[in-house]
Amino acid sequence: MELIWDGIVEAVRLIFGGDKEVAEIVFLTLRVSGAATVLATLIGVPIGAALGVWQFRGRGVLISIVNTGMGAPPVVVGLVVMIMLWRTGILGGLNILYTPWAMVFAQALIALPIVIGFSMAAIAGIDPAFRQQMLALGASRSQALYLMVLEARLAILAAVMAGFGAVISEVGAVMMVGGNIKGETRVLTTATVLESNRGEFGTAIALGAILLTLAFLVIATLTILQQRARIR
Amino acid sequence: MTESHAIELIDVRVWKNRRLILDVPSLKLPTHETFSVIGPNGAGKTTLLRIISLLDRPGEGQVLHAGQRISSGRETLRRRRRLAMVMQQPALRNSSVWENVLTGHRFRHTPKDIASRKVGEWLERLGISHLSDRNARRLSGGEAQRVNMARGLVLEPDLLLLDEPFNGLDQPTRLALMDDLWRILQEIRTSTVLVTHDRGEAQALSSSVAVMLDGKVEQIGDPDQVFTAPRTEEIASFVGVENVLAAKVIESNNGLTTASVGEGLVSLAGEYPTGEDLVLGISPEAVVIEDPSDLGATTSVRNRIPGSVSRLFEMGAQARVVVECGFPLVSLVPGSSVVDLRLSPGAQVVASFKASAVHVIRSGR
């Protein structure tokens, strides 16, 4: 108990004491996971919407792949991305291994199936008559799809939240493709692992507390947005 | 080039699960008029409307819009944007009434000032300007249906398709909306197809009507003709000609025929060979109930048949009376008659109707 209490005291000191290293770690964590979520949203929402509405050959197979991807262990995704980014790998030419870009890439890949899966469910929850009515008013197929996404915006926001929650808390992929380099690719999760390994449990708990608080703040903001939109 | 028909269907067939659900060898819909399609649920009315609206393709056959075939996908979208379909369920967007009515113009990329002017105008014409800023999901059934209609009318289409637009509305709301729609249709004179299962709506709003039963168009004509002179027993029973009677001609002369029906006799207009079997239709509205003491009075009404009331249902301002007069005869009378004539089961009455009110649905041996 005392250990946790000490950790919380240490966390307060690290946050309000203006520790430069911790500030950098927090900032990088937000940037990497934020960028990965934005990327996954831009790609995943249209795909999820299309999978939820359009009927085409191979749809069932794609849905199975997405569902599998939703449960894929981050460390496996990290491994695959790492191999791809090796100098000899298919994306080796990008030369981004052990940079924040590699971390964004890996996290986006983790968030993508989650965003697609939740978006698909969100769109499927809309009355099919709605799409028919939009088409009847002269919508093209993609215009109708766009309006369905707008209509399901609250549920889509939940998809984005789930994606962000998954990537900000994962450690396996960022560790493998980022390398946990101090001042360059160290984020809250990898820093927590490192401090624990070094026996610095106070610092580890402090970093964990900061991570929890960050996740809570971001999700709380999105939830408030969602609630406000619903009341309107 | 003349556009005498807004829509023409040629040999259109639609199958669903290997069952033929729509079979229309030929159907031509007039321009600048309201055409009603009536039929019971599951008759294929909505399927027909979806084919016309180009939302669905028929399994077989062609649909011509203003005399033209539509083949490519691009052409389909362009044509779809010149018509508007108002569906049964409003399915409104979760945003303001204004935004909902604007939707179709957004799809068409109509310049903003023109679109805004039209939206304002149509909200006004449908009497919902005051709802403009309200969320469309918080409207009453009647208000939502007005928004639904405004959404289609604001597009000022070449062809307006209405699928059961009054369904689920309470009677005063329904009548008010029907009245407004009638006035608007008179003003804009847009070619309109109205799908309904309600005979009154078809009669009130359209200049011609098609009766659909079981995927087929069974009869087309002006509403009065279709509703008083149905071509078959099935149509008769659907359009509310409840008295469908099997008769045998006893004698026929001077343009007047007497036929036996059950244990009674009926006079009808026209001449038929003696001994011929007829199927007769009489609308309940055409049958009047009188007090037996009036039987002596002189009148031009040919059929005055004494009988007794066997059943009686009062339905608001009207009452449905079944009189047993050698055969059962249904009559629709004003509610006040129930009191005036002291109608109740067992009461002795006279059922009377003109010879011209008797319509021959079918004749032959």
XYZ file of C-alpha atoms in Angstrom:
597
model
C 0.000 0.000 0.000
C 2.790 2.313 0.974
C 4.476 1.618 -2.352
C 1.429 2.808 -4.270
C 1.067 5.871 -2.071
C 4.710 6.736 -2.578
C 4.187 6.268 -6.309
C 1.281 8.690 -6.335
C 3.284 11.254 -4.369
C 6.129 10.766 -6.874
C 3.671 11.199 -9.763
C 2.398 14.507 -8.364
C 6.002 15.636 -7.944
C 6.905 14.568 -11.509
C 3.914 16.300 -13.038
C 3.899 19.503 -11.060
C 7.607 19.593 -10.439
C 8.110 20.273 -14.118
C 10.301 17.253 -14.807
C 11.486 17.837 -18.375
C 12.022 14.195 -19.229
C 8.561 13.161 -18.069
C 6.992 16.085 -19.942
C 8.690 14.916 -23.127
C 7.514 11.351 -22.605
C 3.913 12.482 -22.037
C 4.009 14.729 -25.080
C 5.403 11.987 -27.328
C 2.846 9.476 -26.039
C -0.001 11.812 -26.940
C 1.480 12.657 -30.317
C 2.128 9.045 -31.329
C -1.147 7.577 -30.102
C -3.106 10.620 -31.276
C -1.627 10.473 -34.780
C -2.172 6.716 -34.949
C -5.825 7.169 -33.933
C -6.414 9.938 -36.472
C -4.858 7.807 -39.208
C -6.898 4.747 -38.212
C -10.074 6.875 -38.122
C -9.537 8.400 -41.566
C -8.995 4.992 -43.099
C -11.120 2.842 -40.828
C -14.432 4.728 -40.691
C -15.070 4.685 -44.470
C -14.041 1.033 -44.668
C -16.181 0.116 -41.679
C -19.147 2.012 -43.110
C -18.801 0.340 -46.497
C -18.503 -3.101 -44.890
C -21.574 -2.380 -42.790
C -23.763 -1.301 -45.703
C -22.603 -2.493 -49.087
C -23.044 -6.064 -50.191
C -20.223 -7.394 -52.316
C -18.289 -10.576 -52.924
C -15.656 -11.293 -50.306
C -17.436 -9.167 -47.673
C -17.684 -12.110 -45.283
C -13.983 -12.858 -45.556
C -13.078 -9.204 -44.954
C -15.318 -9.066 -41.871
C -13.618 -12.184 -40.498
C -10.209 -10.591 -41.035
C -11.329 -7.423 -39.251
C -12.738 -9.398 -36.326
C -9.506 -11.330 -36.006
C -7.520 -8.089 -36.218
C -9.551 -6.602 -33.347
C -8.052 -9.195 -31.050
C -4.546 -9.321 -32.532
C -1.808 -9.088 -29.858
C 0.080 -5.763 -30.267
C 3.370 -7.547 -29.894
C 2.647 -9.615 -33.015
C 1.687 -6.489 -34.956
C 4.927 -4.932 -33.710
C 6.934 -7.911 -34.885
C 5.400 -7.810 -38.367
C 5.881 -4.048 -38.698
C 9.460 -4.368 -37.479
C 10.267 -6.985 -40.105
C 8.634 -4.816 -42.770
C 10.672 -1.789 -41.704
C 14.020 -3.544 -41.582
C 16.429 -2.228 -44.119
C 15.882 -5.426 -46.110
C 12.099 -5.402 -45.552
C 9.484 -4.284 -48.080
C 9.184 -0.864 -46.406
C 12.872 -0.663 -45.541
C 13.353 2.209 -47.956
C 11.348 4.488 -45.653
C 14.131 4.217 -43.126
C 11.845 4.936 -40.161
C 12.550 2.003 -37.851
C 13.197 3.197 -34.250
C 11.570 6.560 -34.938
C 8.159 7.856 -33.762
C 6.871 7.331 -37.330
C 7.350 3.590 -36.977
C 5.407 3.718 -33.705
C 2.567 5.641 -35.347
C 2.510 3.111 -38.167
C 2.362 0.130 -35.798
C -0.266 1.695 -33.535
C -2.416 2.756 -36.470
C -2.344 -0.854 -37.599
C -3.502 -1.956 -34.140
C -6.274 0.666 -33.981
C -7.477 0.115 -37.545
C -9.409 -3.150 -37.108
C -10.921 -1.806 -33.881
C -12.125 1.369 -35.598
C -13.391 -0.619 -38.595
C -15.183 -3.167 -36.410
C -16.909 -0.598 -34.201
C -17.811 1.636 -37.178
C -19.302 -1.342 -38.950
C -21.494 -2.094 -35.949
C -22.422 1.586 -35.643
C -23.572 1.802 -39.254
C -25.352 -1.530 -39.131
C -27.409 -0.105 -36.257
C -29.053 2.458 -38.529
C -32.483 1.641 -39.925
C -32.008 0.375 -43.523
C -34.971 2.580 -44.472
C -32.740 5.579 -43.816
C -30.316 4.625 -46.576
C -33.173 3.843 -48.939
C -34.711 7.250 -48.256
C -31.398 9.014 -48.921
C -31.066 7.158 -52.237
C -34.683 8.025 -53.009
C -33.825 11.690 -52.528
C -31.109 11.406 -55.150
C -28.011 10.441 -53.170
C -25.226 8.594 -54.931
C -24.014 5.482 -53.136
C -21.135 7.308 -51.490
C -23.305 10.303 -50.517
C -25.725 7.931 -48.829
C -22.832 6.271 -47.018
C -21.508 9.647 -45.871
C -24.888 10.619 -44.412
C -25.096 7.311 -42.607
C -21.733 8.002 -40.988
C -23.011 11.443 -39.946
C -26.153 9.821 -38.607
C -24.115 7.322 -36.576
C -21.613 9.965 -35.407
C -22.042 9.193 -31.713
C -21.396 5.497 -32.175
C -18.493 6.313 -34.518
C -17.001 8.465 -31.769
C -17.126 5.377 -29.556
C -15.138 3.554 -32.247
C -12.498 6.284 -32.143
C -12.365 6.143 -28.354
C -11.910 2.377 -28.386
C -9.075 2.742 -30.906
C -7.311 5.392 -28.854
C -7.763 3.420 -25.644
C -6.181 0.377 -27.238
C -3.078 2.134 -28.588
C -2.241 4.465 -25.721
C -2.130 1.499 -23.382
C -0.199 -0.966 -25.554
C 3.468 -1.594 -24.964
C 4.536 -4.495 -27.158
C 4.471 -2.805 -30.562
C 6.014 0.541 -29.603
C 8.751 -1.292 -27.779
C 9.625 -3.408 -30.815
C 9.478 -0.747 -33.513
C 10.425 2.278 -31.368
C 13.137 0.706 -29.277
C 12.391 2.798 -26.150
C 15.218 5.207 -26.904
C 15.535 7.873 -24.236
C 14.483 11.268 -25.520
C 13.434 9.863 -28.897
C 10.986 6.978 -28.771
C 10.287 6.530 -25.084
C 6.599 6.679 -24.260
C 4.703 6.185 -21.010
C 4.152 2.447 -21.377
C 7.727 1.603 -22.360
C 9.084 3.922 -19.665
C 6.887 2.183 -17.079
C 8.228 -1.216 -18.111
C 11.792 0.065 -17.933
C 11.410 1.614 -14.472
C 9.828 -1.601 -13.153
C 12.671 -3.664 -14.520
C 15.141 -1.369 -12.840
C 13.332 -1.804 -9.551
C 12.207 1.834 -9.492
C 8.679 0.931 -8.548
C 7.865 4.409 -7.265
C 8.630 5.967 -10.637
C 6.905 3.097 -12.456
C 3.718 3.630 -10.453
C 3.996 7.381 -11.030
C 4.232 6.867 -14.809
C 1.342 4.392 -14.654
C -0.750 6.941 -12.779
C 0.045 9.594 -15.383
C -0.924 7.194 -18.170
C -4.232 6.400 -16.476
C -4.961 10.087 -15.936
C -4.165 10.922 -19.565
C -6.356 8.130 -20.875
C -9.115 9.235 -18.540
C -8.890 12.892 -19.628
C -9.008 12.095 -23.328
C -11.848 9.599 -23.034
C -13.765 11.876 -20.650
C -13.539 14.749 -23.144
C -14.849 12.581 -25.967
C -17.609 11.210 -23.727
C -18.742 14.698 -22.773
C -18.836 15.636 -26.456
C -20.917 12.551 -27.101
C -23.335 13.300 -24.275
C -23.731 16.908 -25.337
C -24.464 15.881 -28.912
C -27.100 13.456 -27.712
C -28.906 16.047 -25.592
C -28.981 18.639 -28.350
C -40.859 14.632 -79.611
C -43.878 14.285 -77.366
C -43.778 13.051 -73.813
C -47.236 11.657 -73.551
C -46.251 9.226 -70.815
C -44.222 10.030 -67.737
C -43.460 6.368 -67.247
C -43.951 3.339 -69.390
C -43.402 -0.223 -68.213
C -42.930 -2.962 -70.784
C -43.010 -6.638 -69.798
C -41.688 -5.934 -66.330
C -41.246 -8.917 -64.062
C -39.665 -9.144 -60.644
C -38.866 -12.328 -58.771
C -38.087 -12.682 -55.104
C -36.950 -16.049 -53.799
C -38.023 -17.552 -57.121
C -41.566 -16.260 -56.664
C -42.958 -13.851 -59.234
C -43.920 -10.822 -57.125
C -44.491 -8.328 -59.923
C -45.809 -9.043 -63.391
C -46.725 -5.993 -65.465
C -46.881 -6.603 -69.242
C -47.722 -2.966 -69.950
C -48.394 0.121 -67.886
C -48.396 3.745 -68.999
C -48.560 6.577 -66.516
C -49.814 9.960 -67.708
C -47.823 13.186 -67.365
C -49.003 16.045 -65.155
C -51.561 13.888 -63.398
C -51.816 11.927 -60.200
C -51.990 8.207 -60.717
C -52.863 5.985 -57.767
C -51.858 2.397 -57.299
C -54.013 0.677 -54.742
C -53.970 -2.849 -53.443
C -53.722 -4.819 -50.226
C -50.436 -5.294 -48.372
C -48.063 -7.529 -50.273
C -49.686 -6.884 -53.647
C -46.426 -5.542 -55.070
C -47.213 -1.817 -54.924
C -43.978 -0.793 -53.247
C -41.999 -3.115 -55.519
C -43.572 -1.339 -58.488
C -42.703 2.055 -57.050
C -39.106 1.019 -56.413
C -38.787 -0.149 -60.016
C -40.193 3.146 -61.266
C -37.889 5.095 -58.959
C -34.873 3.221 -60.393
C -33.853 2.102 -56.906
C -34.329 -1.492 -58.012
C -33.913 -3.065 -61.426
C -36.585 -5.410 -62.684
C -35.553 -9.012 -63.250
C -36.952 -8.664 -66.730
C -38.416 -5.928 -68.917
C -37.977 -2.204 -69.418
C -38.928 1.017 -67.700
C -39.058 4.108 -69.900
C -38.814 7.522 -68.291
C -40.378 10.209 -70.507
C -40.037 7.792 -73.408
C -36.385 7.069 -72.798
C -34.537 3.953 -71.768
C -32.095 4.286 -68.944
C -29.134 1.981 -69.271
C -25.894 3.191 -67.714
C -25.286 3.796 -64.019
C -24.472 7.461 -64.623
C -27.738 7.944 -66.489
C -29.580 6.212 -63.660
C -28.216 8.646 -61.098
C -29.005 11.634 -63.322
C -32.554 10.403 -63.832
C -32.943 9.551 -60.153
C -32.102 13.165 -59.417
C -35.001 14.347 -61.520
C -37.525 12.418 -59.513
C -38.333 12.347 -55.827
C -39.668 9.491 -53.797
C -41.317 9.965 -50.436
C -41.276 6.772 -48.455
C -43.723 5.396 -45.971
C -41.522 5.823 -42.909
C -40.174 9.366 -42.695
C -36.615 8.164 -41.737
C -35.549 11.727 -40.999
C -31.976 12.752 -40.279
C -31.007 13.532 -36.723
C -30.689 17.257 -37.423
C -32.895 20.300 -37.908
C -36.018 20.319 -40.052
C -34.329 22.862 -42.327
C -31.286 20.628 -42.827
C -33.559 17.656 -43.540
C -35.469 19.480 -46.246
C -32.198 20.740 -47.708
C -30.743 17.207 -47.991
C -31.822 16.430 -51.564
C -30.434 19.732 -52.825
C -27.141 18.974 -51.097
C -26.937 15.725 -53.070
C -27.513 17.705 -56.264
C -25.022 20.447 -55.382
C -27.704 23.085 -55.954
C -26.271 26.608 -55.472
C -26.781 27.618 -51.866
C -28.977 30.689 -52.419
C -31.377 28.832 -54.727
C -31.574 25.853 -52.382
C -32.250 28.076 -49.363
C -34.980 29.960 -51.177
C -36.696 26.720 -52.182
C -36.448 25.192 -48.721
C -37.996 28.336 -47.233
C -40.753 28.310 -49.810
C -41.685 24.658 -49.307
C -41.597 24.806 -45.528
C -44.082 27.647 -45.923
C -46.293 25.782 -48.388
C -46.522 22.785 -46.082
C -47.170 24.994 -43.081
C -44.055 23.960 -41.144
C -41.922 27.132 -41.302
C -42.159 27.446 -37.525
C -40.491 24.037 -37.109
C -37.456 25.013 -39.184
C -34.930 24.936 -36.305
C -36.450 22.010 -34.458
C -34.728 18.637 -34.416
C -36.582 16.446 -36.876
C -36.502 13.503 -34.468
C -38.688 15.386 -32.013
C -41.686 15.953 -34.241
C -45.167 14.508 -34.012
C -46.210 11.946 -36.624
C -48.067 14.529 -38.704
C -45.236 17.069 -38.551
C -42.669 14.421 -39.483
C -44.767 13.368 -42.459
C -44.967 16.996 -43.609
C -41.187 17.298 -43.389
C -40.931 14.016 -45.273
C -43.102 15.434 -48.053
C -41.366 18.815 -48.087
C -38.091 16.932 -48.568
C -39.402 15.501 -51.831
C -41.433 18.474 -53.065
C -38.569 20.930 -52.523
C -36.706 19.164 -55.330
C -39.453 20.231 -57.742
C -39.066 16.921 -59.568
C -40.410 15.803 -62.946
C -41.915 12.802 -61.219
C -43.130 12.510 -57.651
C -43.489 9.084 -56.072
C -45.440 8.809 -52.826
C -45.473 5.538 -50.903
C -48.356 5.436 -48.400
C -47.730 9.008 -47.241
C -50.635 9.030 -44.805
C -49.963 5.728 -43.124
C -50.131 5.691 -39.356
C -51.559 9.190 -38.985
C -54.646 9.831 -36.907
C -57.747 10.808 -38.810
C -57.774 14.653 -38.386
C -54.030 14.871 -39.148
C -54.457 12.628 -42.143
C -57.333 14.625 -43.576
C -55.522 17.939 -43.099
C -52.410 16.625 -44.846
C -54.478 15.087 -47.643
C -56.195 18.397 -48.169
C -52.886 20.268 -48.375
C -51.350 17.672 -50.678
C -54.352 17.839 -52.978
C -54.060 21.620 -53.219
C -50.304 21.434 -53.854
C -50.678 18.754 -56.523
C -53.305 20.898 -58.251
C -50.895 23.811 -58.251
C -47.683 22.131 -59.364
C -49.212 19.590 -61.749
C -46.254 17.262 -61.378
C -46.660 13.718 -62.653
C -47.315 11.818 -59.455
C -47.654 8.181 -58.500
C -49.416 7.587 -55.193
C -49.270 4.150 -53.653
C -51.918 3.439 -51.055
C -54.130 0.715 -49.696
C -56.851 3.241 -48.965
C -59.588 3.727 -51.501
C -60.521 7.146 -50.103
C -57.020 8.531 -50.634
C -56.959 7.297 -54.215
C -60.402 8.755 -54.876
C -59.589 12.094 -53.295
C -56.208 12.664 -54.901
C -55.990 10.984 -58.258
C -57.437 11.182 -61.738
C -56.796 7.549 -62.495
C -56.232 4.485 -60.439
C -54.758 1.024 -60.895
C -55.786 -1.849 -58.673
C -52.984 -4.291 -57.928
C -53.612 -7.762 -56.617
C -50.960 -10.415 -56.191
C -48.306 -8.674 -58.297
C -50.589 -7.895 -61.217
C -52.376 -4.742 -62.324
C -55.964 -5.949 -62.433
C -57.862 -2.846 -63.473
C -57.084 0.712 -64.532
C -59.566 3.514 -64.892
C -60.923 6.654 -63.340
C -61.572 6.165 -59.622
C -65.378 6.360 -59.800
C -65.496 3.704 -62.471
C -63.073 1.366 -60.734
C -64.775 1.694 -57.380
C -68.340 1.264 -58.600
C -67.726 -1.146 -61.440
C -64.944 -3.513 -60.392
C -64.067 -6.040 -63.047
C -63.748 -9.137 -60.859
C -64.989 -10.416 -57.508
C -61.464 -10.022 -56.068
C -61.284 -6.364 -57.043
C -64.827 -5.845 -55.787
C -64.022 -7.242 -52.386
C -60.837 -5.177 -52.167
C -62.365 -1.856 -53.205
C -65.208 -2.273 -50.737
C -68.051 -3.435 -52.941
C -69.075 -5.807 -50.199
C -72.242 -7.083 -51.736
C -71.080 -9.570 -54.317
C -74.062 -11.731 -55.196
C -74.556 -14.742 -57.439
C -77.732 -14.280 -59.498
C -79.730 -15.995 -62.254
C -81.645 -14.021 -64.902
C -85.410 -14.628 -64.732
C -86.621 -12.124 -67.281
C -85.226 -9.230 -69.238
C -86.937 -6.515 -71.300
C -87.008 -2.757 -71.934
C -83.477 -2.355 -70.640
C -84.366 -3.881 -67.314
C -83.484 -7.314 -65.965
C -84.945 -9.227 -63.042
C -82.673 -11.823 -61.480
C -83.086 -14.170 -58.559
C -80.579 -13.869 -55.753
C -80.876 -16.466 -53.015
C -84.559 -16.406 -52.104
C -85.063 -12.820 -53.258
C -85.330 -10.848 -56.498
C -83.156 -7.982 -57.722
C -83.795 -5.542 -60.580
C -80.856 -4.250 -62.561
C -80.199 -2.103 -65.587
C -79.357 -3.758 -68.924
C -80.645 -6.839 -70.737
C -79.294 -10.369 -70.328
C -80.441 -13.741 -71.708
C -82.922 -15.581 -69.492
C -81.282 -18.292 -67.410
C -77.828 -16.649 -67.541
C -75.692 -16.655 -64.392
C -74.535 -13.236 -63.195
C -72.259 -11.975 -60.464
C -73.603 -8.706 -59.115
C -71.857 -6.021 -57.101
C -73.605 -3.414 -54.961
C -71.712 -0.809 -52.933
C -72.910 -0.638 -49.305
C -73.260 3.150 -49.703
C -75.890 2.598 -52.408
C -78.173 0.602 -50.137
C -80.647 2.705 -48.131
C -82.553 1.427 -45.086
C -86.199 2.463 -44.741
C -88.960 1.905 -42.253
C -91.478 -0.781 -43.395
C -94.308 1.784 -43.107
C -92.714 3.699 -46.008
C -93.203 0.748 -48.332
C -96.446 2.214 -49.712
C -94.823 5.474 -50.820
C -94.209 5.860 -54.533
C -90.620 6.076 -55.662
C -88.463 5.439 -58.701
C -86.251 3.069 -56.745
C -86.730 -0.377 -58.270
C -85.420 -2.541 -55.491
C -87.301 -2.312 -52.194
C -86.826 -5.544 -50.334
C -88.301 -6.187 -46.872
C -86.062 -7.998 -44.434
C -84.715 -7.997 -40.911
C -81.526 -6.619 -39.423
C -79.193 -9.505 -38.666
C -76.117 -7.538 -37.549
C -75.262 -3.962 -36.743
C -71.899 -2.237 -36.197
C -71.717 1.409 -35.306
C -68.487 3.054 -36.464
C -68.366 6.717 -35.561
C -70.596 8.732 -37.833
C -71.618 5.694 -39.835
C -73.181 2.341 -39.168
C -72.807 -0.891 -41.071
C -76.060 -2.820 -41.184
C -76.476 -6.343 -42.510
C -80.047 -6.970 -43.654
C -81.307 -10.487 -44.277
C -83.730 -10.118 -47.181
C -83.605 -13.509 -48.859
C -79.857 -12.958 -49.096
C -77.541 -10.925 -46.845
C -77.162 -7.308 -47.946
C -74.666 -4.869 -46.369
C -75.689 -1.246 -46.053
C -73.697 1.750 -44.873
C -76.021 4.290 -43.241
C -75.512 7.514 -41.266
C -75.276 6.940 -37.515
C -78.412 9.037 -37.028
C -80.477 6.459 -38.957
C -79.765 3.904 -36.235
C -81.673 6.093 -33.794
C -84.329 7.377 -36.220
C -85.244 3.938 -37.514
C -84.686 2.248 -34.135
C -82.318 -0.220 -35.786
C -81.267 -3.220 -33.759
C -80.772 -6.890 -34.573
C -84.146 -8.404 -35.432
C -85.794 -5.091 -36.430
C -88.021 -5.235 -39.538
C -86.785 -2.891 -42.288
C -86.832 -2.341 -46.027
C -83.528 -2.323 -47.923
C -83.758 -0.253 -51.089
C -81.391 0.491 -53.951
C -81.667 1.677 -57.525
C -81.458 -0.719 -60.453
C -78.573 1.426 -61.743
C -76.642 0.829 -58.509
C -76.411 -2.863 -59.357
C -73.205 -3.507 -61.244
C -72.648 -6.716 -63.212
C -69.148 -7.924 -62.387
C -69.372 -11.015 -64.546
C -71.922 -12.678 -66.792
C -71.972 -16.028 -68.545
C -73.014 -19.554 -67.913
